[in-house]
Short mmCIF file of C-alpha atoms in Angstrom, two decimals:
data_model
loop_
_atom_site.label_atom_id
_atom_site.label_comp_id
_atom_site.label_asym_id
_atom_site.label_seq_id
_atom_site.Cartn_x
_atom_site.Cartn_y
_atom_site.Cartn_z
CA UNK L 1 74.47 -147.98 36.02
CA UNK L 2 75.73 -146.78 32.24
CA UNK L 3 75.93 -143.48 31.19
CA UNK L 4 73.49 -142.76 28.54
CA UNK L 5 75.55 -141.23 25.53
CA UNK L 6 73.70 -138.01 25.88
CA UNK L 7 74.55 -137.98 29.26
CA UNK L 8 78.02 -138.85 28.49
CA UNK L 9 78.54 -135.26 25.90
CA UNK L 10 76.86 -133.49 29.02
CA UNK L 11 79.18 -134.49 31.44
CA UNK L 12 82.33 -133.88 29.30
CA UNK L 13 80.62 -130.32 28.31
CA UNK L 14 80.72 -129.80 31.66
CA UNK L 15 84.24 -130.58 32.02
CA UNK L 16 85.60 -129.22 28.84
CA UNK L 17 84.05 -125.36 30.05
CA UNK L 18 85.50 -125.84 33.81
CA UNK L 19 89.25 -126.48 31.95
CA UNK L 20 88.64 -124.36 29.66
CA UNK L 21 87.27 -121.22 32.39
CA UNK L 22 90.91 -121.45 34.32
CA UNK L 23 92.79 -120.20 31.26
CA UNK L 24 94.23 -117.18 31.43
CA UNK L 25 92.97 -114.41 28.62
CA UNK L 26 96.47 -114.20 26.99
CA UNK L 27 97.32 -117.64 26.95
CA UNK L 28 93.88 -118.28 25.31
CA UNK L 29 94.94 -115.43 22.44
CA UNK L 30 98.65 -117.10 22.09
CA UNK L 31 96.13 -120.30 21.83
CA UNK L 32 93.72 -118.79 19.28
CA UNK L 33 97.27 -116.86 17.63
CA UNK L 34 98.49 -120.82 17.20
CA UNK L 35 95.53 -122.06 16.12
CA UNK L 36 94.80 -119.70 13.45
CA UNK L 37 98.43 -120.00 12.20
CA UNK L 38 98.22 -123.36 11.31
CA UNK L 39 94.73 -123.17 10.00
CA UNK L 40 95.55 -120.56 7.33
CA UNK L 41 98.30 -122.32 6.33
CA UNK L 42 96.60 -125.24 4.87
CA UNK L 43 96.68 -126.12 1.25
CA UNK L 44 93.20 -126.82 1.10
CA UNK L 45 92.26 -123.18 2.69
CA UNK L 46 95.00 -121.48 0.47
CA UNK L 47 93.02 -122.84 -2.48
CA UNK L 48 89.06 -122.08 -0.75
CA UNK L 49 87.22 -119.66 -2.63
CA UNK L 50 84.29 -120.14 -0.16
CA UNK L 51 84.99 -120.84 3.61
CA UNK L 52 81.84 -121.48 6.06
CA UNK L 53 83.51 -120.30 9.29
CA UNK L 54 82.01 -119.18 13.05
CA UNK L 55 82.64 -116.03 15.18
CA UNK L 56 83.35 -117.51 18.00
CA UNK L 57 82.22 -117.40 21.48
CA UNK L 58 84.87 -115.97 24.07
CA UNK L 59 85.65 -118.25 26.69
CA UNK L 60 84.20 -120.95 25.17
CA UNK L 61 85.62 -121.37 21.48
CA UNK L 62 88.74 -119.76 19.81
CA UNK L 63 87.69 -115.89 19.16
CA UNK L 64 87.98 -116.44 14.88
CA UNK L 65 86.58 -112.78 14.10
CA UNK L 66 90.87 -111.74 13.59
CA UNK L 67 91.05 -114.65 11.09
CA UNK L 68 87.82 -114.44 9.51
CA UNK L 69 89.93 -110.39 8.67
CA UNK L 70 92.22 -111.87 7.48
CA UNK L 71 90.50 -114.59 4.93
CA UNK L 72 88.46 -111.71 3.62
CA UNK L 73 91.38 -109.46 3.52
CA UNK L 74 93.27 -112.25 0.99
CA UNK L 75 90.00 -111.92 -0.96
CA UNK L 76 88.12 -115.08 0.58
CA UNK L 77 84.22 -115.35 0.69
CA UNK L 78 83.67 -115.81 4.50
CA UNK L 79 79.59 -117.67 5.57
CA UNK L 80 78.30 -117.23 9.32
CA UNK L 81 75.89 -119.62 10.34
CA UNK L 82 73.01 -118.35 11.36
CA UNK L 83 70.15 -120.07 13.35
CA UNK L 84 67.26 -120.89 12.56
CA UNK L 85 63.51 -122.60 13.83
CA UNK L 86 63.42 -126.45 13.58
CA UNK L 87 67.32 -126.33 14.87
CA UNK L 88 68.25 -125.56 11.03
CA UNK L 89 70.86 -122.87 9.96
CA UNK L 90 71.50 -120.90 7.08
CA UNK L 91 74.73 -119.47 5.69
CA UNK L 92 75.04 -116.15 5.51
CA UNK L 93 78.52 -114.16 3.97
CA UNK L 94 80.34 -111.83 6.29
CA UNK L 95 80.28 -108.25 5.34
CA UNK L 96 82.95 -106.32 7.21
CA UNK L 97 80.90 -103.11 6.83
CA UNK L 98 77.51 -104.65 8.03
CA UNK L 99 76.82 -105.34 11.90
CA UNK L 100 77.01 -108.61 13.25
CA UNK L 101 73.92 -109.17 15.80
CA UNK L 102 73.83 -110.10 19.10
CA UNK L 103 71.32 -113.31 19.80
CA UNK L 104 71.44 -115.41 22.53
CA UNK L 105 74.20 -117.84 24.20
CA UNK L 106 76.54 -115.03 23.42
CA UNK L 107 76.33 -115.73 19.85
CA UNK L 108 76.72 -112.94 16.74
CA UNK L 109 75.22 -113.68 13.64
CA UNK L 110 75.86 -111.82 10.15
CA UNK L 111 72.69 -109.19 9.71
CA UNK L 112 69.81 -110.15 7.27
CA UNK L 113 71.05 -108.01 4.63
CA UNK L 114 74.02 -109.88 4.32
CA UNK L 115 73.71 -112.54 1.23
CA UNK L 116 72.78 -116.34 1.79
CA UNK L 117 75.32 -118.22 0.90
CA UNK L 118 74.12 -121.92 -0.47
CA UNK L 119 76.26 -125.66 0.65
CA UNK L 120 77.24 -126.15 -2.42
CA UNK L 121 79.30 -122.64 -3.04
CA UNK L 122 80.89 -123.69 0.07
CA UNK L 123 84.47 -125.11 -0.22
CA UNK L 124 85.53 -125.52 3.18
CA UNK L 125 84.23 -125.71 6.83
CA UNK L 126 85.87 -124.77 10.19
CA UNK L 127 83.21 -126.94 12.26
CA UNK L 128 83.31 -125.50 15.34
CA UNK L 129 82.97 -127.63 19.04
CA UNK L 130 83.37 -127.71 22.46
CA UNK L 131 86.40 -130.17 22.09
CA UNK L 132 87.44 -132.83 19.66
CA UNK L 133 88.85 -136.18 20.41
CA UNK L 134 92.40 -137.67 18.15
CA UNK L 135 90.16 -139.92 15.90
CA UNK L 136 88.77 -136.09 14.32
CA UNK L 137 85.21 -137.09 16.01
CA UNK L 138 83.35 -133.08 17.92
CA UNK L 139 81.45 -132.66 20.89
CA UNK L 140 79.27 -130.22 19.53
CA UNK L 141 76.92 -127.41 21.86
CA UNK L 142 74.21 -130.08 21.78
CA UNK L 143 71.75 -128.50 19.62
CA UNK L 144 72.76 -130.53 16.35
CA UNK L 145 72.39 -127.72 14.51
CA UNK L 146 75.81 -128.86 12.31
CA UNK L 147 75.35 -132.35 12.44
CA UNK L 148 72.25 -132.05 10.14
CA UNK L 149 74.12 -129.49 8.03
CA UNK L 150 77.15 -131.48 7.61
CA UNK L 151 75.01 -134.63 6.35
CA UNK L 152 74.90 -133.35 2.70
CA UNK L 153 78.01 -131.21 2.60
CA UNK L 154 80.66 -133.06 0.04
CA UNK L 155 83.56 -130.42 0.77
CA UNK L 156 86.40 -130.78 3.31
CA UNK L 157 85.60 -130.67 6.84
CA UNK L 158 88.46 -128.86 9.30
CA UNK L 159 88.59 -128.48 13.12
CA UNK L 160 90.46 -126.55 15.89
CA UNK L 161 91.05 -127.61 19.12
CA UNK L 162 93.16 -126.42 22.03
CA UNK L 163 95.67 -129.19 23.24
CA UNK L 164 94.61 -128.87 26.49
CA UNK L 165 90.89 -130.08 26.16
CA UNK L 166 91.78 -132.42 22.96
CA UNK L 167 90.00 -136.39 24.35
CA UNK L 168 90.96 -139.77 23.88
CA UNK L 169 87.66 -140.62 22.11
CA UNK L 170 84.15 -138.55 22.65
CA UNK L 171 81.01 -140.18 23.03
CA UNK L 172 80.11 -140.61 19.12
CA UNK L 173 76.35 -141.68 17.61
CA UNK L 174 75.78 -142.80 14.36
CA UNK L 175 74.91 -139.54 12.61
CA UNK L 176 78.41 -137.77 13.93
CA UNK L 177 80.95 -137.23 10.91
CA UNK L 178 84.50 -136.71 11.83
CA UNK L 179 86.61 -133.88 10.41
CA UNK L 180 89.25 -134.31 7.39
CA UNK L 181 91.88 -131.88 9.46
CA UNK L 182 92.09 -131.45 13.13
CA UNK L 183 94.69 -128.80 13.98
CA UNK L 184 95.73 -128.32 17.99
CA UNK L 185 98.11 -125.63 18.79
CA UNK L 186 100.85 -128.46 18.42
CA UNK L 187 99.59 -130.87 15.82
CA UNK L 188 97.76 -131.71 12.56
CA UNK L 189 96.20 -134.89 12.20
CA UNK L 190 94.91 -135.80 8.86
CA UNK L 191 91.81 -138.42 9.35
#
Protein backbone atom coordinates (compact mmCIF):
# COMPACT_ATOMS: atom_id res chain seq x y z
CA UNK A 1 0.00 0.00 0.00
CA UNK A 2 1.26 3.85 -0.91
CA UNK A 3 2.69 6.05 1.37
CA UNK A 4 0.51 8.93 2.01
CA UNK A 5 2.71 12.15 1.33
CA UNK A 6 2.39 13.15 4.90
CA UNK A 7 3.51 9.97 5.81
CA UNK A 8 6.22 10.13 3.36
CA UNK A 9 7.91 13.83 5.19
CA UNK A 10 7.42 11.71 8.50
CA UNK A 11 9.35 8.94 7.60
CA UNK A 12 12.25 10.93 6.00
CA UNK A 13 12.06 13.30 9.32
CA UNK A 14 12.69 10.39 10.93
CA UNK A 15 15.60 9.52 8.95
CA UNK A 16 17.07 12.87 8.35
CA UNK A 17 17.38 13.30 12.65
CA UNK A 18 18.86 9.55 13.02
CA UNK A 19 21.82 10.77 10.26
CA UNK A 20 21.91 13.73 11.43
CA UNK A 21 22.22 12.46 15.62
CA UNK A 22 25.61 10.34 14.62
CA UNK A 23 27.53 13.51 13.76
CA UNK A 24 30.10 14.39 15.73
CA UNK A 25 29.81 18.10 17.53
CA UNK A 26 32.91 19.45 15.65
CA UNK A 27 32.27 18.15 12.42
CA UNK A 28 28.72 19.66 12.72
CA UNK A 29 30.57 23.30 13.60
CA UNK A 30 33.21 22.76 10.54
CA UNK A 31 29.59 21.97 8.83
CA UNK A 32 27.77 25.06 10.15
CA UNK A 33 31.62 27.07 9.68
CA UNK A 34 31.06 25.90 5.72
CA UNK A 35 27.76 26.64 5.53
CA UNK A 36 27.80 30.05 6.82
CA UNK A 37 30.85 30.84 4.59
CA UNK A 38 29.20 30.43 1.55
CA UNK A 39 25.98 31.94 2.69
CA UNK A 40 27.53 35.34 3.54
CA UNK A 41 29.20 35.42 0.57
CA UNK A 42 26.32 35.80 -1.69
CA UNK A 43 25.67 38.81 -3.78
CA UNK A 44 22.21 38.93 -2.97
CA UNK A 45 23.01 38.88 1.03
CA UNK A 46 25.98 41.37 0.50
CA UNK A 47 23.33 43.73 -0.89
CA UNK A 48 20.22 42.69 2.02
CA UNK A 49 19.36 45.45 4.12
CA UNK A 50 16.76 43.19 5.84
CA UNK A 51 17.47 39.39 6.34
CA UNK A 52 14.60 37.10 8.02
CA UNK A 53 16.91 34.44 9.49
CA UNK A 54 16.38 31.48 12.42
CA UNK A 55 18.45 30.64 15.57
CA UNK A 56 18.77 27.43 15.07
CA UNK A 57 18.14 24.33 16.90
CA UNK A 58 21.38 22.28 17.94
CA UNK A 59 21.41 18.95 16.67
CA UNK A 60 18.84 19.45 14.48
CA UNK A 61 19.59 22.61 12.19
CA UNK A 62 22.91 24.55 11.61
CA UNK A 63 23.49 26.66 15.03
CA UNK A 64 23.10 30.41 12.89
CA UNK A 65 23.26 32.58 16.23
CA UNK A 66 27.51 33.15 15.13
CA UNK A 67 26.24 34.37 11.71
CA UNK A 68 23.24 36.13 12.66
CA UNK A 69 26.74 38.27 14.83
CA UNK A 70 28.09 38.66 12.22
CA UNK A 71 25.16 40.12 9.74
CA UNK A 72 24.37 42.55 12.50
CA UNK A 73 27.93 43.28 13.12
CA UNK A 74 28.25 44.45 9.09
CA UNK A 75 25.22 46.61 10.01
CA UNK A 76 22.38 44.13 8.73
CA UNK A 77 18.74 44.19 10.17
CA UNK A 78 18.43 40.54 11.41
CA UNK A 79 14.07 39.12 11.95
CA UNK A 80 13.45 35.91 14.22
CA UNK A 81 10.39 34.24 13.61
CA UNK A 82 8.39 33.96 16.25
CA UNK A 83 5.29 31.68 16.72
CA UNK A 84 2.26 32.30 16.96
CA UNK A 85 -1.72 30.74 17.56
CA UNK A 86 -3.41 29.54 14.30
CA UNK A 87 0.31 28.13 13.25
CA UNK A 88 1.09 31.90 12.10
CA UNK A 89 4.46 33.72 12.86
CA UNK A 90 5.56 37.08 13.19
CA UNK A 91 8.94 38.68 12.52
CA UNK A 92 10.56 40.06 15.09
CA UNK A 93 14.38 41.99 14.73
CA UNK A 94 17.22 40.59 16.76
CA UNK A 95 18.53 42.81 19.42
CA UNK A 96 21.93 41.62 20.60
CA UNK A 97 21.35 43.30 23.98
CA UNK A 98 17.76 41.85 24.55
CA UNK A 99 17.24 38.06 25.68
CA UNK A 100 16.21 35.57 23.38
CA UNK A 101 13.42 33.22 25.12
CA UNK A 102 13.29 29.82 25.59
CA UNK A 103 9.76 28.14 24.23
CA UNK A 104 9.28 24.83 23.43
CA UNK A 105 10.95 22.19 20.88
CA UNK A 106 14.15 23.80 21.95
CA UNK A 107 13.32 26.86 20.15
CA UNK A 108 14.51 30.75 21.17
CA UNK A 109 12.54 33.44 20.04
CA UNK A 110 13.54 37.33 20.05
CA UNK A 111 11.70 38.93 23.39
CA UNK A 112 8.45 41.03 22.90
CA UNK A 113 10.20 44.18 23.20
CA UNK A 114 12.09 43.57 20.29
CA UNK A 115 10.41 45.46 17.07
CA UNK A 116 8.07 43.59 14.51
CA UNK A 117 9.51 43.53 11.55
CA UNK A 118 6.77 43.50 8.48
CA UNK A 119 7.29 40.93 4.88
CA UNK A 120 7.68 43.52 2.94
CA UNK A 121 10.92 45.26 4.78
CA UNK A 122 12.24 41.89 4.39
CA UNK A 123 14.87 41.37 1.60
CA UNK A 124 16.00 38.01 2.07
CA UNK A 125 15.10 34.65 3.79
CA UNK A 126 17.31 31.77 5.12
CA UNK A 127 14.21 29.23 5.18
CA UNK A 128 15.19 26.91 7.46
CA UNK A 129 14.37 22.72 7.18
CA UNK A 130 15.04 19.50 8.20
CA UNK A 131 16.74 18.72 4.76
CA UNK A 132 16.36 19.90 1.23
CA UNK A 133 16.34 17.86 -1.88
CA UNK A 134 18.72 19.16 -5.42
CA UNK A 135 15.55 20.56 -7.19
CA UNK A 136 15.70 23.54 -4.00
CA UNK A 137 12.23 21.84 -2.73
CA UNK A 138 12.38 21.69 2.08
CA UNK A 139 11.12 19.23 4.30
CA UNK A 140 10.01 21.55 6.75
CA UNK A 141 9.26 20.60 10.92
CA UNK A 142 5.69 19.86 9.79
CA UNK A 143 3.91 22.62 11.34
CA UNK A 144 3.67 24.82 8.04
CA UNK A 145 4.30 27.60 9.85
CA UNK A 146 6.72 28.97 6.68
CA UNK A 147 4.89 27.58 4.01
CA UNK A 148 1.97 30.03 4.70
CA UNK A 149 4.51 32.81 5.29
CA UNK A 150 6.40 32.26 2.21
CA UNK A 151 3.04 32.39 0.03
CA UNK A 152 3.11 36.25 -0.20
CA UNK A 153 6.79 36.93 0.25
CA UNK A 154 8.19 38.44 -3.33
CA UNK A 155 11.97 38.55 -2.07
CA UNK A 156 14.64 35.86 -2.63
CA UNK A 157 14.31 32.69 -0.91
CA UNK A 158 17.89 30.90 0.30
CA UNK A 159 18.54 27.50 1.97
CA UNK A 160 21.30 25.52 3.81
CA UNK A 161 21.72 22.10 3.87
CA UNK A 162 24.41 19.71 5.04
CA UNK A 163 25.66 17.38 2.14
CA UNK A 164 25.16 14.57 4.04
CA UNK A 165 21.26 14.68 4.46
CA UNK A 166 20.79 16.70 0.97
CA UNK A 167 17.68 14.06 -1.09
CA UNK A 168 17.12 13.17 -4.48
CA UNK A 169 13.60 14.72 -4.46
CA UNK A 170 11.33 15.23 -1.08
CA UNK A 171 7.85 14.48 -0.98
CA UNK A 172 6.47 17.99 -2.40
CA UNK A 173 2.47 19.25 -2.27
CA UNK A 174 1.17 21.88 -4.17
CA UNK A 175 1.56 24.77 -1.73
CA UNK A 176 5.58 23.98 -1.23
CA UNK A 177 7.81 26.80 -2.95
CA UNK A 178 11.33 25.90 -3.66
CA UNK A 179 14.26 28.13 -2.70
CA UNK A 180 16.19 30.58 -5.26
CA UNK A 181 19.77 29.39 -3.57
CA UNK A 182 20.50 26.14 -1.95
CA UNK A 183 24.03 26.16 -0.52
CA UNK A 184 25.57 22.56 0.92
CA UNK A 185 28.90 22.67 2.45
CA UNK A 186 30.19 21.77 -1.18
CA UNK A 187 27.80 23.36 -3.61
CA UNK A 188 25.48 26.18 -4.74
CA UNK A 189 22.73 25.44 -6.87
CA UNK A 190 20.85 28.27 -8.32
CA UNK A 191 17.02 27.06 -9.02
Amino acid sequence: MALTIAEEKKQLRGSVRKTLATIPQEELTRSDDALFARFLALPQVQQAKTIFAFWGIPGKEPETARMIQTLVSQGKRVGLPRMLPGHLMEIRQYMPDRPMVSVSFGISEPDLSCPILTQDEIDLILVPAVCYDRRGFRLGFGGGYYDRWLSGFSGVTVGLCRDCVLQEHVPIEDHDRRVEFLLTESRRFSL
